[in-house]
CSV table of C-alpha atoms and ligand atoms in Angstrom, one decimal:
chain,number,residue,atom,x,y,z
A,1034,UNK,CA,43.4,94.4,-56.1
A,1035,UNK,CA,43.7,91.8,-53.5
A,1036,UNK,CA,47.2,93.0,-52.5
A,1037,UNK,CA,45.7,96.6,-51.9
A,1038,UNK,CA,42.6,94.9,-49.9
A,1039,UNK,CA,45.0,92.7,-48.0
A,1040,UNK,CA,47.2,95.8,-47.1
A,1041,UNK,CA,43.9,98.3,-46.1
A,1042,UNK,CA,42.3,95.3,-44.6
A,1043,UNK,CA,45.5,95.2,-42.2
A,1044,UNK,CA,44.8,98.5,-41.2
A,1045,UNK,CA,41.2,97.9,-40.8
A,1046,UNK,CA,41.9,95.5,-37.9
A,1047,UNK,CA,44.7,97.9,-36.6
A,1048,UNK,CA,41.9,100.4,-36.8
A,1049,UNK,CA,38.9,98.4,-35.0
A,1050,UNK,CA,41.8,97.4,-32.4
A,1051,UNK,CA,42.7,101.5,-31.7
A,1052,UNK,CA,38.5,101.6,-31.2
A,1053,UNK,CA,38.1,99.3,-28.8
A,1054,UNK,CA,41.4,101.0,-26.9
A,1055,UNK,CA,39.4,104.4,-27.6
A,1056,UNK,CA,36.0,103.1,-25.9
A,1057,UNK,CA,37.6,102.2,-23.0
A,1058,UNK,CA,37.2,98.2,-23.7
A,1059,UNK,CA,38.9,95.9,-21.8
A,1060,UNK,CA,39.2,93.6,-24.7
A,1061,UNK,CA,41.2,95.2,-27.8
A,1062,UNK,CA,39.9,92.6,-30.0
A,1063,UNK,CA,36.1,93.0,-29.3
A,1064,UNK,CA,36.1,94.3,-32.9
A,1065,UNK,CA,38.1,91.9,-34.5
A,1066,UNK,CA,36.7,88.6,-33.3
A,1067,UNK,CA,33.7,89.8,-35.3
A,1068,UNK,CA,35.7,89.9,-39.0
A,1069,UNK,CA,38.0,86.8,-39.2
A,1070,UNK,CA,36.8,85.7,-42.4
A,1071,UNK,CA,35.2,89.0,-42.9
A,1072,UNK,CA,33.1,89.8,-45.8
A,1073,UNK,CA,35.4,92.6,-47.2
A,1074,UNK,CA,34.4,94.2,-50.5
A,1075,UNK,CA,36.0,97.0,-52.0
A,1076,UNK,CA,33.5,99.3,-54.8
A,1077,UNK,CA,36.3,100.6,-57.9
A,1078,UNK,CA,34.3,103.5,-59.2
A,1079,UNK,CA,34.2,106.2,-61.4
A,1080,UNK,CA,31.8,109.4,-61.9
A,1081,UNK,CA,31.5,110.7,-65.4
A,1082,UNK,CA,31.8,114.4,-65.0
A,1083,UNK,CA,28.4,116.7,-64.1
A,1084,UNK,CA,26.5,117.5,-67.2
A,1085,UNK,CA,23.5,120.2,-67.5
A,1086,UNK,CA,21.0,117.9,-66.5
A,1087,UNK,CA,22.9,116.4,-63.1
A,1088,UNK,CA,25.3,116.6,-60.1
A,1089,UNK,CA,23.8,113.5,-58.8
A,1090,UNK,CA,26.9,111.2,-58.3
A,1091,UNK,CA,25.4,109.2,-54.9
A,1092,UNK,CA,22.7,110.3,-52.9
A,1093,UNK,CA,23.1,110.4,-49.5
A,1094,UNK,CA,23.4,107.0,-47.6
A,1095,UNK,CA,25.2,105.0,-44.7
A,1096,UNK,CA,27.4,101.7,-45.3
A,1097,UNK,CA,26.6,98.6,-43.6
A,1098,UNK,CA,29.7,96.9,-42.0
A,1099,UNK,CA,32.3,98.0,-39.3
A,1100,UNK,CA,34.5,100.3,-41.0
A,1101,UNK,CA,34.9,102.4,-44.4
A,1102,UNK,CA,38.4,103.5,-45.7
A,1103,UNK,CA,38.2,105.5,-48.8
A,1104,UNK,CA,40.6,107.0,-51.0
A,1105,UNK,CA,40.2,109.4,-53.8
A,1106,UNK,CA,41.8,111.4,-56.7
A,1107,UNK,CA,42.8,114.8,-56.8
A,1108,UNK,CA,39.1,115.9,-58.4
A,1109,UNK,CA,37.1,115.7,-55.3
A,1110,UNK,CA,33.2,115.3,-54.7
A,1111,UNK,CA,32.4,112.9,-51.3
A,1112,UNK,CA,30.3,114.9,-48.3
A,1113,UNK,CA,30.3,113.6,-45.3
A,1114,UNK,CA,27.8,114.2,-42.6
A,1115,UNK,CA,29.5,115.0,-39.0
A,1116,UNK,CA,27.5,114.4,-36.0
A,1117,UNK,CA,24.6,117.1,-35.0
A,1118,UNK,CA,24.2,117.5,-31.6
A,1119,UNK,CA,20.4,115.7,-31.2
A,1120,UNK,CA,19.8,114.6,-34.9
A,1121,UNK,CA,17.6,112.1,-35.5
A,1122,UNK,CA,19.9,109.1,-36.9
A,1123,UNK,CA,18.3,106.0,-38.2
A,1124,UNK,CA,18.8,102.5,-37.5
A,1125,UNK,CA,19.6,101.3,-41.0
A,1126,UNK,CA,19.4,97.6,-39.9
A,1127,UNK,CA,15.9,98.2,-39.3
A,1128,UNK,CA,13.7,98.1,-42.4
A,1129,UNK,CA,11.4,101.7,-41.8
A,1130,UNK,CA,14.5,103.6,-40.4
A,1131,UNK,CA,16.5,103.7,-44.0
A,1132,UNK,CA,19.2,106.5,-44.3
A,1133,UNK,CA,19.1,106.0,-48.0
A,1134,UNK,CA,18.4,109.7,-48.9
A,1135,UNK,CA,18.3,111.4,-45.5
A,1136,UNK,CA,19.1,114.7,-45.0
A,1137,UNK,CA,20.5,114.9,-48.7
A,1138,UNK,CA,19.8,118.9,-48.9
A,1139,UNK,CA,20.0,119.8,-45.5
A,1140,UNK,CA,23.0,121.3,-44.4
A,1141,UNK,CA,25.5,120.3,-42.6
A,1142,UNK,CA,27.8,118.0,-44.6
A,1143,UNK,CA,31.3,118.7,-44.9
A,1144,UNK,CA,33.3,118.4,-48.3
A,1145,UNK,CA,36.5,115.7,-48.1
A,1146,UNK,CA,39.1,117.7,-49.4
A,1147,UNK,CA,41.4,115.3,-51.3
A,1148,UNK,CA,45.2,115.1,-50.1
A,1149,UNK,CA,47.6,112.6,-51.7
A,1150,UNK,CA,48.0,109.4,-49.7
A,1151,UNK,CA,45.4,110.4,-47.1
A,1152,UNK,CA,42.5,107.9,-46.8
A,1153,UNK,CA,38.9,108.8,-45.4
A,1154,UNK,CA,38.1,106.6,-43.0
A,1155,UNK,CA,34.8,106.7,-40.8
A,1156,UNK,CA,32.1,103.8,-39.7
A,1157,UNK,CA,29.2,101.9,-40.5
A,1158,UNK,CA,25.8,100.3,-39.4
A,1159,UNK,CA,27.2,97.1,-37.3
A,1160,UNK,CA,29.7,99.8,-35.7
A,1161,UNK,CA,26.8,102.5,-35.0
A,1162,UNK,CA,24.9,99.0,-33.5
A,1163,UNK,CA,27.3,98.2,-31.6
A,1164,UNK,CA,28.7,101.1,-29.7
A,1165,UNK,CA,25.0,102.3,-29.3
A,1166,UNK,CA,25.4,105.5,-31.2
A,1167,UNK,CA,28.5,106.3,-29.7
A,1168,UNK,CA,30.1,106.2,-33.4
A,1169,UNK,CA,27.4,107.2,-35.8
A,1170,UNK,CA,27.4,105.1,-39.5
A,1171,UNK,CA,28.0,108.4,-41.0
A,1172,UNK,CA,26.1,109.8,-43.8
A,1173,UNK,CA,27.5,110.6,-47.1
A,1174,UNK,CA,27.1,111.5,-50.9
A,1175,UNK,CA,29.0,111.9,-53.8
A,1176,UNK,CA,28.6,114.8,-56.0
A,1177,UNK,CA,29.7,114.5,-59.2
A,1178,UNK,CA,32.7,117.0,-60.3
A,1179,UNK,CA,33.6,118.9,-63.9
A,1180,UNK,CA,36.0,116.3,-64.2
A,1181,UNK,CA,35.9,112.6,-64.2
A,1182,UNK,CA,36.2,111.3,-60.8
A,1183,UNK,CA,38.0,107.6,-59.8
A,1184,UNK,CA,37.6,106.3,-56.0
A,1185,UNK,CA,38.3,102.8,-54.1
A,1186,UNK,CA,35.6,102.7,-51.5
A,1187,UNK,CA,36.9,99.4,-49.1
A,1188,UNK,CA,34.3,97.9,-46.5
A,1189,UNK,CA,36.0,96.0,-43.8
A,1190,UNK,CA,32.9,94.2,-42.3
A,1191,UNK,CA,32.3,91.5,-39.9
A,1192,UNK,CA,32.1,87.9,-40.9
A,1193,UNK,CA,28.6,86.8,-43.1
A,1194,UNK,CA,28.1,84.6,-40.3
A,1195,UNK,CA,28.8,87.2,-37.3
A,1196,UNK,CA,26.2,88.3,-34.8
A,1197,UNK,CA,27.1,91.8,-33.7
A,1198,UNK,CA,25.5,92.8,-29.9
A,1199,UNK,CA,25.8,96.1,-28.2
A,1200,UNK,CA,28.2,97.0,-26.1
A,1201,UNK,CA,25.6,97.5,-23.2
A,1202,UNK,CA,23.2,94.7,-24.7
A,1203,UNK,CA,20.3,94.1,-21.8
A,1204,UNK,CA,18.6,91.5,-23.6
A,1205,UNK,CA,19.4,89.0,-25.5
A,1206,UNK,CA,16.7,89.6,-28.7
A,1207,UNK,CA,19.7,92.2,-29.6
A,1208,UNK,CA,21.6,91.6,-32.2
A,1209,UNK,CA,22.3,91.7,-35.9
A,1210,UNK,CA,22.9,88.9,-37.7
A,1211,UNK,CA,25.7,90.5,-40.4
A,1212,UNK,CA,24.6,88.1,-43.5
A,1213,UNK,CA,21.2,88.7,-42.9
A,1214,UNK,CA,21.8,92.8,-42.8
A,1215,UNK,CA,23.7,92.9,-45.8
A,1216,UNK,CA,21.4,90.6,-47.9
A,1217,UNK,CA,18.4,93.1,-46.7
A,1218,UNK,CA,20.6,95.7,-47.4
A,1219,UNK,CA,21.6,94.4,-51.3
A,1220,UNK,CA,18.0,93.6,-52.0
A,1221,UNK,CA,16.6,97.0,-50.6
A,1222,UNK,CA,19.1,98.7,-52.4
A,1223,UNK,CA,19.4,97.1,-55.6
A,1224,UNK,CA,15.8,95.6,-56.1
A,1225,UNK,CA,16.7,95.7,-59.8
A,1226,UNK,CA,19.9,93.6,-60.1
A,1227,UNK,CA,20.3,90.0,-61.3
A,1228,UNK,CA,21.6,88.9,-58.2
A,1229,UNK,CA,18.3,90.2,-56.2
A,1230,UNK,CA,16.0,88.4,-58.7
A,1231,UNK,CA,17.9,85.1,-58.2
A,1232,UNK,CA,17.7,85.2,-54.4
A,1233,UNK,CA,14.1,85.6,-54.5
A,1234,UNK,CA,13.3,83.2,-57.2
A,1235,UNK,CA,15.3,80.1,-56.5
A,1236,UNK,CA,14.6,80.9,-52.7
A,1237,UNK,CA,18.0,81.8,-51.4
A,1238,UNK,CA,16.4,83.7,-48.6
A,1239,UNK,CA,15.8,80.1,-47.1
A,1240,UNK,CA,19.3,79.2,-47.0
A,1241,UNK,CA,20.1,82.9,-45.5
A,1242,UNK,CA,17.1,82.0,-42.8
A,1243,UNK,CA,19.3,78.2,-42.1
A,1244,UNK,CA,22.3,80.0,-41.4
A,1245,UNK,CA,20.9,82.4,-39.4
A,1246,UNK,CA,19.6,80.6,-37.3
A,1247,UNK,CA,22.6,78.3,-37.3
A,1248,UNK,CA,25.0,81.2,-36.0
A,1249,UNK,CA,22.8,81.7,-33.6
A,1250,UNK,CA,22.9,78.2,-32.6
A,1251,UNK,CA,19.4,78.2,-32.7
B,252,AKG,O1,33.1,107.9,-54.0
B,252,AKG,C1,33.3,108.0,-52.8
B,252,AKG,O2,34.2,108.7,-52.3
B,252,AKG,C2,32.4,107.2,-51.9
B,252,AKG,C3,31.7,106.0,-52.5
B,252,AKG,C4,30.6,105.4,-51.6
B,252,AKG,O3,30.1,106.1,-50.8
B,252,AKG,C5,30.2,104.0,-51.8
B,252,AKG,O4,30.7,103.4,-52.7
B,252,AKG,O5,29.5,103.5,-50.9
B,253,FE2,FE1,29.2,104.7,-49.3
């Protein structure tokens, strides 16, 4: 596993550097600097195959780093939602503006059809921040198949410690402090895990608040 995270976590950073070539950025690693010591995680999952009751496999929802890069079986099942010329897109980051959910039946999303060796690739929250909207944290859901259904979904993030500005930042109350999103995001996400109960009741959201403040040399 940590072979295959080192190996896609190289072409993460090949990725983010292509990006910042793509936008036009003078610096190729305005990405990059963000994810030494990057909080890569990688999700090993598997769908049970659709019974009578369900198709639900994930509903529709945005990751929270820089970049995804997904690969998949033969059985297909991911969505994606491409950009819509004037859709509403919300700011995930922010706590009333979750895309857990959104536009789950509303057309369009476009089915990833699987092809050997090919990985899916496409960007999350700190990217969408970042580059303004330019690159939308895209949307996606997982239906479940007739078949049972194995995937590797890798996050190549920034660094826990990382604050993220956009590229055209005008003040300097913009940012996102990457630890601070992803803890929000855990939490919101997974109010009933273990790991959310122990943050709030040996007061770990204290120690997040410390380091916050200390990457923002505040
Ligand atoms: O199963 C997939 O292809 C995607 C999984 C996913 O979206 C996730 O783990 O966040
Ligand atoms: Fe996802």
């Amino acid at each position: 596993m940590k072979g295959y995270m080192g190996a896609v976590g190289d072409i993460g950073q090949r990725l983010l550097r292509l990006t910042a070539l793509g936008l036009g950025l003078d610096d190729m690693e305005h990405f990059t600097r963000l994810t030494d010591d990057g909080w890569h995680h990688m999700r090993v999952l598997r769908f049970p195959p659709a019974d009578a009751t369900s198709e639900r496999g994930i509903g529709s929802h945005t990751d929270y780093g820089l970049l995804v890069i997904a690969v998949q079986d033969d059985v297909g099942g991911l969505y994606i939602r491409p950009p819509v010329p004037g859709e509403e897109r919300g700011r995930n980051w922010l706590p009333d503006e979750s895309m857990a959910g959104r536009y789950e039946n509303d057309e369009p999303w476009t089915f990833v059809t699987p092809v050997p060796s090919v990985f899916t690739v496409f960007p999350g929250d700190i990217m969408q921040f970042i580059t303004g909207g330019h690159l939308l944290s895209t949307p996606h859901k997982v239906r479940l198949a007739d078949r049972e259904r194995y995937t590797l979904a890798y996050f190549h993030e920034p660094a826990f410690q990382a604050v993220a500005r956009p590229l055209d930042a005008t003040g300097a109350d913009e940012f996102i402090h990457y630890g601070t999103h992803f803890t929000n995001m855990f939490m919101r996400c997974y109010p009933e895990r273990a790991a959310t109960a122990r943050i709030e009741k040996e007061e770990r959201l204290a120690v997040l608040e410390r380091l916050r403040k200390e990457a923002l040399n505040l």
